[in-house]
Coordinates of C-alpha atoms and ligand atoms in Angstrom, one line a residue:
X130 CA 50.3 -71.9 -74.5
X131 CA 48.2 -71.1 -77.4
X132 CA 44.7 -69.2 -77.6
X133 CA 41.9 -71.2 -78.1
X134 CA 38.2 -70.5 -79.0
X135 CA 35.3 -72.6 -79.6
X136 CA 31.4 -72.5 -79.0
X137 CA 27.8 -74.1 -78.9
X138 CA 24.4 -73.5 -80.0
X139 CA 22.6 -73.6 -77.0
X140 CA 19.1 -75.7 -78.0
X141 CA 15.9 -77.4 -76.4
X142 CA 17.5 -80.7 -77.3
X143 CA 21.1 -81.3 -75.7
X144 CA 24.0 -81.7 -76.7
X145 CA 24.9 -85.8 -77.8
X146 CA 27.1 -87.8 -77.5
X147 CA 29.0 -87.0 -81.0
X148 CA 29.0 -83.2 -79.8
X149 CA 30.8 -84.6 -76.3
X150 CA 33.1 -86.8 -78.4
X151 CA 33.7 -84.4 -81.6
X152 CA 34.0 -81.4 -79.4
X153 CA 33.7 -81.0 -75.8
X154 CA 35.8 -83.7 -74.9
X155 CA 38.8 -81.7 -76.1
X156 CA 38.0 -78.5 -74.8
X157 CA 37.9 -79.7 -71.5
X158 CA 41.6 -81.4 -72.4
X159 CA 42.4 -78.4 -73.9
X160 CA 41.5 -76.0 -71.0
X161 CA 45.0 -76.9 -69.3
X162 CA 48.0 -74.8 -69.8
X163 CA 45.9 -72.8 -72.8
X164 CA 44.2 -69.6 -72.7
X165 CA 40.7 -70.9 -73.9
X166 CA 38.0 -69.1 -74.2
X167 CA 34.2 -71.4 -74.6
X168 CA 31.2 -70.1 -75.9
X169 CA 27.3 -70.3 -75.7
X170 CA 26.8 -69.1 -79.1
X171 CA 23.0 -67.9 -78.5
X172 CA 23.0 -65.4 -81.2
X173 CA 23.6 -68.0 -83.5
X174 CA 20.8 -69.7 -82.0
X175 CA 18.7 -66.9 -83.3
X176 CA 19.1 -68.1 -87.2
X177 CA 16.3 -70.4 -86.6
X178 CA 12.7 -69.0 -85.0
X179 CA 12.9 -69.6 -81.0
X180 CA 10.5 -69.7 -78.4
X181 CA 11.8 -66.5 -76.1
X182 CA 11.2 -68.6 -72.7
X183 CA 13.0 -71.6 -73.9
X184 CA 15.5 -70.0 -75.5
X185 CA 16.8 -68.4 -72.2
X186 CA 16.6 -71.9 -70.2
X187 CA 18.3 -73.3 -73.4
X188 CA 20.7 -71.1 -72.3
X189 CA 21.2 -71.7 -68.7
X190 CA 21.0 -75.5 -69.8
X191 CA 23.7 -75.2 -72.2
X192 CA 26.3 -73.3 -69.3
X193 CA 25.6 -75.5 -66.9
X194 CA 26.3 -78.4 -68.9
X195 CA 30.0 -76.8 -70.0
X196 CA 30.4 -76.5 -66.5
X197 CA 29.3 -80.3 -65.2
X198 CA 31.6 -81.7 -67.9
X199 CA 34.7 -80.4 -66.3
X200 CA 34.9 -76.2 -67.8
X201 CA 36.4 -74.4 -64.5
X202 CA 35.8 -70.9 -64.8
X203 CA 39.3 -70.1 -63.0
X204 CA 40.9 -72.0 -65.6
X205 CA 39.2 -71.1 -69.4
X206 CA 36.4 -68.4 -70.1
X207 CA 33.5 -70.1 -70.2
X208 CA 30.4 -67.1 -71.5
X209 CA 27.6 -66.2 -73.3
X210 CA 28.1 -64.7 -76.3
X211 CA 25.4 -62.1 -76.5
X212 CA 26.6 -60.9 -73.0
X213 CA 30.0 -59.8 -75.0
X214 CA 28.1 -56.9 -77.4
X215 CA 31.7 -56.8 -79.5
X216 CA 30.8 -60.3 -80.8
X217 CA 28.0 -59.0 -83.0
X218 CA 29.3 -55.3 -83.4
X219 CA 32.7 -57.0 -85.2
X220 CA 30.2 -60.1 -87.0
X221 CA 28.9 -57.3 -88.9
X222 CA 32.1 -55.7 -89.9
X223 CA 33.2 -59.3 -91.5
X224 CA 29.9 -59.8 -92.7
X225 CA 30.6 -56.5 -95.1
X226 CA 33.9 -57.9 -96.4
X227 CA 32.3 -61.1 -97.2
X228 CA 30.6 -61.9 -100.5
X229 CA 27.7 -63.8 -101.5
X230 CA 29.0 -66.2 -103.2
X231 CA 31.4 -67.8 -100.5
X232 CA 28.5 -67.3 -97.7
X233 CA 26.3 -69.8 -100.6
X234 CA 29.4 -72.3 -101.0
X235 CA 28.6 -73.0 -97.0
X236 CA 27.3 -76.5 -97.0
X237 CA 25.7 -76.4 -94.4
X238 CA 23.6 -73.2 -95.3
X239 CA 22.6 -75.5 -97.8
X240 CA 21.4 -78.6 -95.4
X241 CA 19.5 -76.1 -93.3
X242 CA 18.0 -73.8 -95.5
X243 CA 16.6 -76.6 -97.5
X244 CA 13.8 -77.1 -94.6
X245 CA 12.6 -73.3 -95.1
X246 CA 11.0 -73.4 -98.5
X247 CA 10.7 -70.1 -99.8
X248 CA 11.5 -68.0 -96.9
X249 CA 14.8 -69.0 -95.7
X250 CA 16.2 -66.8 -92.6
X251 CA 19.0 -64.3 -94.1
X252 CA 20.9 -64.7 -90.6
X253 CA 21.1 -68.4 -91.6
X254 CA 23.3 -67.1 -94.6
X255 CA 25.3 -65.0 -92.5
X256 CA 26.0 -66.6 -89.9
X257 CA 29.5 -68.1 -90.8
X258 CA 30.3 -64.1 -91.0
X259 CA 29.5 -63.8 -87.3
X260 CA 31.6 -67.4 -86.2
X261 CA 34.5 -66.2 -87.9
X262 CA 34.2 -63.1 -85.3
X263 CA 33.9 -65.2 -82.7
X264 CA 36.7 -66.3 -83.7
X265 CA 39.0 -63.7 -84.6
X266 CA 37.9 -61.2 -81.5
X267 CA 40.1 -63.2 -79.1
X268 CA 43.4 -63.4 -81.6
X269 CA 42.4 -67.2 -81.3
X270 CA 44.8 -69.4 -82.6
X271 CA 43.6 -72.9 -82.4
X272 CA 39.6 -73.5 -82.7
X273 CA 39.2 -77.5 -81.8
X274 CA 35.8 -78.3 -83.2
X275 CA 33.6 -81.3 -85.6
X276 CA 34.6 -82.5 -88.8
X277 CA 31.3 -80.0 -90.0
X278 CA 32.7 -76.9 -89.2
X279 CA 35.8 -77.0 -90.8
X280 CA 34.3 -74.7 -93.9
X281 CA 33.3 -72.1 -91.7
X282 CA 36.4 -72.3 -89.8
X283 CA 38.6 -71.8 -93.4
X284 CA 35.4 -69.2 -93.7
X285 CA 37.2 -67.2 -90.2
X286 CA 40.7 -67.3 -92.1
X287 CA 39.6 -65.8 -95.4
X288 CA 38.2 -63.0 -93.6
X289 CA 40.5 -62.5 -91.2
X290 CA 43.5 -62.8 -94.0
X291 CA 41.0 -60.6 -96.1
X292 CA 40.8 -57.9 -93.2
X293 CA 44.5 -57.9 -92.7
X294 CA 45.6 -57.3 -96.5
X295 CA 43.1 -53.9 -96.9
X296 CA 43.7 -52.7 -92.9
X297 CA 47.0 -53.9 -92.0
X298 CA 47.8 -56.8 -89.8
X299 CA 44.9 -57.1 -87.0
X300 CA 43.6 -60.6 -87.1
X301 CA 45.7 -63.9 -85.9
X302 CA 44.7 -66.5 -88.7
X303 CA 43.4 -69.4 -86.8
X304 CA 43.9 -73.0 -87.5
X305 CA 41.4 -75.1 -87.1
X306 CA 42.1 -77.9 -84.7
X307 CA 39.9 -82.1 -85.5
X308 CA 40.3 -84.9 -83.4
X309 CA 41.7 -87.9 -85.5
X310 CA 39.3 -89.8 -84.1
X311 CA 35.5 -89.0 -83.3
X312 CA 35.3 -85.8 -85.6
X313 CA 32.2 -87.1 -87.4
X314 CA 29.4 -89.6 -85.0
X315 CA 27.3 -91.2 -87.0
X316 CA 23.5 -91.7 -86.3
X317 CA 22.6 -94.8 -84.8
X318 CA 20.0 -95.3 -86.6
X319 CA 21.5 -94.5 -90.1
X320 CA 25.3 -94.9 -90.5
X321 CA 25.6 -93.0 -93.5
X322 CA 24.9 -89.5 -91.8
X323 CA 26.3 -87.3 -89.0
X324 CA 24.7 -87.7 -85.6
X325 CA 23.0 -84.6 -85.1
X326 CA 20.3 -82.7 -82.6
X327 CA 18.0 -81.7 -85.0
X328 CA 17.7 -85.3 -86.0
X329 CA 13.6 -86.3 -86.6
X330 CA 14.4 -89.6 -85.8
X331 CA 14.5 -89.9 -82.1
X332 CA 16.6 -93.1 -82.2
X333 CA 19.6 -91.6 -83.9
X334 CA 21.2 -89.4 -81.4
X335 CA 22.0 -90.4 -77.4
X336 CA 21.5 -87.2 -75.8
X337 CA 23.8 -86.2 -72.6
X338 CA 20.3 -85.4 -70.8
X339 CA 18.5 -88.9 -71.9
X340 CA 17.6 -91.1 -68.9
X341 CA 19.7 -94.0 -68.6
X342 CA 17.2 -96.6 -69.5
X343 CA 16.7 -94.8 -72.8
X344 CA 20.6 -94.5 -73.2
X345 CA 20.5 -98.2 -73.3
X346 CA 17.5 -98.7 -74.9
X347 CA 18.8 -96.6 -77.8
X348 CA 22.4 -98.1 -78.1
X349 CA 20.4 -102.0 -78.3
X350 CA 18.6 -100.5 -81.3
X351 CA 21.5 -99.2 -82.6
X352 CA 21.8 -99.9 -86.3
X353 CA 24.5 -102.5 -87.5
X354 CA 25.0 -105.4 -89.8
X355 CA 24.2 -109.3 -90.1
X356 CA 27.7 -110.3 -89.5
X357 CA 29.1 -111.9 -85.9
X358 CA 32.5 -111.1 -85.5
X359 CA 33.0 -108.0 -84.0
X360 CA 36.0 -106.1 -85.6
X361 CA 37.0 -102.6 -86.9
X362 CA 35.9 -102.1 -90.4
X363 CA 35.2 -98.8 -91.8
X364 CA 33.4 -100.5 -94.6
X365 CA 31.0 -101.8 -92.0
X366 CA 29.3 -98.3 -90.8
X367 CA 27.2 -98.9 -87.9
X368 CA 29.5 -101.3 -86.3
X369 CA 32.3 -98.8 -86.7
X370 CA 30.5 -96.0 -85.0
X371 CA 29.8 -98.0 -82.5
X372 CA 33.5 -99.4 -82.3
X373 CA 35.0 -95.5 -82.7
X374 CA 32.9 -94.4 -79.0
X375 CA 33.7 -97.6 -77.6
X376 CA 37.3 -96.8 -78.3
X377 CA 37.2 -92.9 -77.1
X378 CA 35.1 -93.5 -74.4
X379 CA 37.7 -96.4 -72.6
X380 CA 40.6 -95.3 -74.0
X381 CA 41.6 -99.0 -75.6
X382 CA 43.5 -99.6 -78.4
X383 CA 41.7 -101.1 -81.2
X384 CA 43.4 -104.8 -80.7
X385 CA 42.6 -104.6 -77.1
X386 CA 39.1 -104.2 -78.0
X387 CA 38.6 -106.7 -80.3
X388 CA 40.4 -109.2 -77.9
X389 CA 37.8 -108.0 -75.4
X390 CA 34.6 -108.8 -78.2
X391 CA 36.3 -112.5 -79.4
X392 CA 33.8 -114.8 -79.2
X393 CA 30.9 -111.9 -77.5
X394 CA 27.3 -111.0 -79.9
X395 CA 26.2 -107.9 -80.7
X396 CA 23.9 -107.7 -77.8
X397 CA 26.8 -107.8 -75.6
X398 CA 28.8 -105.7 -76.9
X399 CA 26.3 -103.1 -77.2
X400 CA 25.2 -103.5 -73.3
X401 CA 29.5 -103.1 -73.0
X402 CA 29.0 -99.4 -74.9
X403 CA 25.7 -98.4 -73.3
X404 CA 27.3 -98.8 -69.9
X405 CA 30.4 -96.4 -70.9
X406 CA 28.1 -94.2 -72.1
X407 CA 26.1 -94.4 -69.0
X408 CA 29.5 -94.0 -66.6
X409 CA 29.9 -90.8 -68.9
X410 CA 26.9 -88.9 -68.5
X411 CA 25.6 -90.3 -65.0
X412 CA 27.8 -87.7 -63.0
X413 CA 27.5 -85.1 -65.8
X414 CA 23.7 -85.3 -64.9
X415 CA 23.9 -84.9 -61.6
X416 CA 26.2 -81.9 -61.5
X417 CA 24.0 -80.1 -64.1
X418 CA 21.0 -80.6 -62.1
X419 CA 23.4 -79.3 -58.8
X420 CA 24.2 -76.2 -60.9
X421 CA 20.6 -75.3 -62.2
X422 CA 19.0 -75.4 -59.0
X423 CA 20.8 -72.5 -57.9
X424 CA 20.0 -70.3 -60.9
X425 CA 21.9 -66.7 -58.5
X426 CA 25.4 -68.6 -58.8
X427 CA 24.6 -69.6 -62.0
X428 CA 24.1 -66.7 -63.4
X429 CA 26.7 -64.5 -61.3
X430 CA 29.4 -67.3 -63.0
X431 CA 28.0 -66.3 -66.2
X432 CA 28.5 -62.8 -65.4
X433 CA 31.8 -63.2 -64.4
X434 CA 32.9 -64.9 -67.3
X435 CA 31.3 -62.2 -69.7
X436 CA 32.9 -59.4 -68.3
X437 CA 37.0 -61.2 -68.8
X438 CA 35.7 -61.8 -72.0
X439 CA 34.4 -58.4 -73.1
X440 CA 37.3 -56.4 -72.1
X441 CA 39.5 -58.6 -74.3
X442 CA 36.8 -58.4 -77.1
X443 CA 36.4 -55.0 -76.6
X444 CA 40.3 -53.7 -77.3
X445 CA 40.3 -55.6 -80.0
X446 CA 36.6 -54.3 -81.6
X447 CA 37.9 -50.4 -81.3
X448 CA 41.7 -51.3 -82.9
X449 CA 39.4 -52.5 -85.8
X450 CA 37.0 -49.6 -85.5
X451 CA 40.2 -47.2 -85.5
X452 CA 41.1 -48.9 -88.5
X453 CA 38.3 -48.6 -91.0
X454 CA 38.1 -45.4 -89.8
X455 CA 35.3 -45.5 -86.9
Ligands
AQP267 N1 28.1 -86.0 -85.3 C1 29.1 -85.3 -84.8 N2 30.3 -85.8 -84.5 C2 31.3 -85.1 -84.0 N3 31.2 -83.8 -83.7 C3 30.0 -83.1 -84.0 N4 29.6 -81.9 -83.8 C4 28.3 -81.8 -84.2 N5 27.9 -83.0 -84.6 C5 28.9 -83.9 -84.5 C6 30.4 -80.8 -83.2 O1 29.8 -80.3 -82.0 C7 30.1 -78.9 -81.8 C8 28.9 -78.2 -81.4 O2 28.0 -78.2 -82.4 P1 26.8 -77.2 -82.6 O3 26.1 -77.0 -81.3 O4 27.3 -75.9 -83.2 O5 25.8 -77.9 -83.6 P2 26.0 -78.4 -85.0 O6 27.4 -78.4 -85.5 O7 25.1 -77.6 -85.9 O8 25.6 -79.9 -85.0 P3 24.4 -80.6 -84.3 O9 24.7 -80.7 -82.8 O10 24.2 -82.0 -84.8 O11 23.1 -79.8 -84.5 P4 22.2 -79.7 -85.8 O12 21.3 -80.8 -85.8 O13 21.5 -78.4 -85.6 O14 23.1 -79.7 -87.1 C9 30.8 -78.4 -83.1 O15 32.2 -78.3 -83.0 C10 30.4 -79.5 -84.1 O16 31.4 -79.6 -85.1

């Protein structure tokens, strides 16, 4: 049984499909026979200017979701992380052992911050200092996530081996934990770069929440190549993508799949994705909606879950307090 932590941005725009395959997918796996703990990492929402109101149904959006794609409370923790005051109480400890210079290395500090001009949010600097407590609070030992967080994740060991060498041993050094397959989902609508919410282009990403005639809509205009026969070659990208969810989604091997496509067009094959896609998120729909119209339970879950989490996060917060002399 290993400890496992990992977490989301809760956001107007849902999760997609490359955060279901490069992420939740596993949690859910993971969730049996582990101690995992999942996060709605709304703190780290707040690196970016938020409307309050939306923020907090972000929020209820984002738990609900964990919940319809198969998180059981009884089994993993599923909370909020601003609910658990030792998350940002220890984030600012590691954020005073970090340095400049490795917070700028972050690359994605850099891909964010480009959009802010001049004045770029400081917490979107930081913010890798606060993960890596996220990490660390729960002597987490595996931390199954995308192929774009591995820096911060190597970010959580630095500090947590840093921490250990000047205070003596406090912090398990966790391992971060990618899929082989379906670490990085490329945009439909450009190949060459990560799926990803914050996307402009409203064709790139299928969205768990998208109705189903957009799902399909969105997968026929999915990007790919002049070529007819329909076989898996990295070299050509949108294909590939397309290929790489078929493949997760049914669980085929890759020769069983191009059997499958012999002789079939593009159009068919995407229609054959869009409706795995669709027998995906169809049920994960409805149980979200289930869940959000009774906001009591709801939040009452979200309670529960926040309180097993902060007493774990809390013995751990004062052995570092007693240690740098708190
Ligand atoms: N394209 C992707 N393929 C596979 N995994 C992905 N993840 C993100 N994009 C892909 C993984 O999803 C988890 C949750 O991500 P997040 O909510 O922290 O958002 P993010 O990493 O910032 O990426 P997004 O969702 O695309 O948002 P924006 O547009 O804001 O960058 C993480 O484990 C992540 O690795």
């Amino acid at each position: 049984m290993a400890t496992i932590f990992s977490g989301i941005q809760p956001s107007a725009q849902a999760p997609h499909i490359g955060n279901y395959i490069g992420a939740l997918k596993q949690w859910v796996e993971l969730q049996e026979g582990n101690d995992a703990l999942y996060c709605v990492v709304d703190l780290h929402a707040l690196t970016v200017p938020q409307d309050p109101k939306k923020l907090q149904e972000s929020i209820d959006q984002t738990y609900a979701l964990l919940l319809a794609i198969g998180l059981d409370p009884e089994k993993s923790t599923v909370f909020v992380q601003s609910q658990v005051p030792a998350h940002a109480q220890l984030g600012w400890v590691l954020q005073t052992i970090s340095t400049m210079g490795e917070l700028s290395r972050m690359t994605q500090f850099k891909d964010k911050s480009a959009k802010f001009k001049d004045s770029i949010p400081s917490g979107l600097f930081t913010y890798p200092t606060l993960m890596a407590a996220d990490i660390v609070l729960y002597d987490t030992q595996i931390v199954p996530v995308g192929e774009d967080q591995i820096q911060h994740v190597e970010l959580a060991r630095n500090l947590a081996q840093r921490f250990n060498n000047r205070f003596g041993d406090t912090f398990v050094v966790p391992n971060v934990q990618i899929k082989k397959e379906g670490a990085r989902i490329m945009s439909l609508a450009d190949p060459t770069k990560k799926m990803s919410k914050s996307d402009e282009n409203k064709h790139a990403a299928v969205f768990l929440n998208d109705p189903l005639d957009v799902i399909q809509e969105k997968l026929s205009r999915a990007v790919t190549d002049s070529q007819t026969e329909i076989t898996f070659d990295p070299e050509r990208k949108g294909l590939y993508n397309l290929l790489s969810i078929y493949k997760i989604l049914t669980g085929k091997s890759e020769v069983e799949i191009e059997q499958d496509m012999k002789g079939k067009g593009y159009k068919e094959f995407k229609q054959e994705v869009a409706h795995q896609v669709i027998t995906l998120v169809e049920p994960i729909q409805t149980r979200m909606q289930e869940l959000l119209s009774d906001r009591t339970a709801l939040h009452d879950s979200m309670k529960r879950s926040a309180e097993k989490a902060a007493s774990r996060a809390q013995k751990k917060l004062e052995e570092v307090y007693s240690k740098i002399g708190l």
